[in-house]
Amino acid sequence: MCHSCTLKSCKKGSSMDHSSGEDTDISESEIEEYGEKSYEDLKSGSHSLKISDVAYTCPYCPKKRKRDFLYKELVQHASGVGSCSSNKRTAREKANHLGLAKYLETDAAVAADSSKPDTEPDSQTDPLADHDRDEMFVWPWIGIVVNIPTEFKDGRNVGESGSKLRDQLTRRGFNPTRVRPLWNYQGHSGTALVEFNKDWSGFGNAMAYEKAYEADHHGKKDWKVNHCKNSDLYAWIARADDYKAINIIGENLRKVGDLRTISDIMEEEARKTNKLVSNLTNVIEVKKLHLKEMADKFKETSQSLKQLVEEKDKLHQAYNEEIRKIQSSARDHFQKIFNDHEKLKLQLESQKKELELRGRELEKREAKNESDRKKLSEDLEQNATLNTSLSAAAEEQRKVDEKVLKLAEEQKRQKEDLHKRIIQLEKQLDAKQAVELEIEQLRGSLNVMKHIEDEGDQEVLKKVDTLLKSLREKEEEYDGLEALNQTLIVKERNSNDELQDARKELVNGLKELPRVGPIGVKRMGELDNRPFHEAMKRSYNESEADERATELCSLWEEYLRDPGWHPIKVVMVNGKPENVIDDEDEKLKDLKKNYGEEVCKAVTAALMEVNDYNPSGRYIISELWNYAVNKKATLEEGVTVLLNMWKKKRGSD
């Protein structure tokens, strides 16, 4: 029995209720008629739509997971299912939803406006809410345009360009990414594929595009009915039947896309999102470990620095203590010298008083007798001579006291100067240190002995002469060492200048000659282009590989000359700092990933050469090089190569 007969028998008085009538479907031509019946049922109150003041439910989707809708969402849901062309929806479901849409737009609109909340929901609703998630679409989202006007010109059909049609659709708000006209052997086929973005916003634009043409009665169904009756454009979204069609549209759809359900796409996006979250979680964990390592290194360095500061403070304190001891010893020594001079001065004063007393006694005895007078005269003369000597001695003592004071100040200043020169003396030669220290000791001993010697002390005079003689010998030895040292320094500087000039001339000479043997001239910091050519040959033909290798090599030469790019870090190896390549540098990681290990090694080798030989200027310099041992060649090796070349040339002549 056909669907139309079933529906007629139900209308003629059958006692079956609504639920039993849903066991049989209706035909596509009866959808509108059955939709009116559903509309009348809803008006009579046979179904309840409202759940609360703002929530509604669809009475025809009992198995749908999301049963609660806002008013606008329910209108969109009913309209979408009613106009849906998917085979997943039966004709009865489409008719019921069309009746529900009509009821919501006419009878329930006033009630919905009165119960509408103060805050309107977001205007951009979910584009998937009104669509069956198991419906098959061509993905990426592609629309179809047919009945494009064409004309026969120059032996083939021509029509509008895709860019012009794309601009028209963009102005209507559909935002396509590309419109691609379809061509066959006759030229323009009058059809085109409209491509949209791959995301859900692109799907929303595609659905709006289809609904807009359906609202103008220029959708897929209208095209089937009015095929070739007018010149208007007809458009719809590509689905499974279009994809499988045996025509030019189906052929091109199968080339550019495949059939996917919305559920499949959502699951794939969920998998990609989970994978991205997992990768980001792993990266975060690695960063946390790296941060912890850096914190531990910082803590270790801080502790080491703290210990060094404490040791420095201890050394500084010990040094200050030693200086205080030296200054205290010097003060005690000078105080002792002053005390000794005071004692000598008191003794001289006492002797002078005794002599004066004796002079007065002699004057009293003058009147005794002539002999006593003569004797007294002689004693007076002796006393006068002695007084003169004592006065001269007192004057000399006063001068000595002044000299001693000056000497104390001078020695104090010399002590301070000597302390300042200690650090400089430690850097000089051992022999020179010994001579200078011995000279200073002799001078100090001589100055002290000069001021404390007594008149007539022959032993002290001999010691002074010996010290003077030794001092002169040490000074002559020191002057000889100093002159020899300066002479050697001048000769060494001149020799180094001559060797550097000779090395430069040798490099300039060998640069113009072909290399024979392991000794030659190497351009330090020059990038080896052979690995670049090998890497490009794996992906391109010979000529294109050479061109692309040259471009890539030139790009990395610019990177090497850029002072702002410095992928070199300093690490401690066996307690000594060394420069190494930073493996975490993004440019080097991308280079290694895209072009291989050998290309990355060539770049890092040139980078280390630039850093060793010319880190400030970062330009290429020439160097005499021993390729056999891969290190800098000596001047002797370079001269030997030059002599061998000269001998060969002379022998050939």
mmCIF file of C-alpha atoms in Angstrom, residues 55 73 78 131 245 289 316 369 398 455 588 607 635:
data_model
loop_
_atom_site.group_PDB
_atom_site.id
_atom_site.type_symbol
_atom_site.label_atom_id
_atom_site.label_comp_id
_atom_site.label_asym_id
_atom_site.label_seq_id
_atom_site.Cartn_x
_atom_site.Cartn_y
_atom_site.Cartn_z
ATOM 1 C CA ALA A 55 12.469 26.937 28.683
ATOM 2 C CA GLU A 73 16.426 28.116 19.714
ATOM 3 C CA ALA A 78 11.829 23.452 14.100
ATOM 4 C CA HIS A 131 21.109 19.776 12.145
ATOM 5 C CA ALA A 245 26.681 11.854 -8.653
ATOM 6 C CA LEU A 289 61.912 20.485 35.447
ATOM 7 C CA HIS A 316 90.871 41.046 54.452
ATOM 8 C CA ASN A 369 149.043 80.717 94.646
ATOM 9 C CA ARG A 398 119.308 68.761 68.523
ATOM 10 C CA GLU A 455 131.601 58.700 67.791
ATOM 11 C CA LEU A 588 69.203 25.835 14.713
ATOM 12 C CA LEU A 607 79.585 30.077 13.903
ATOM 13 C CA LEU A 635 104.821 30.049 10.363
#
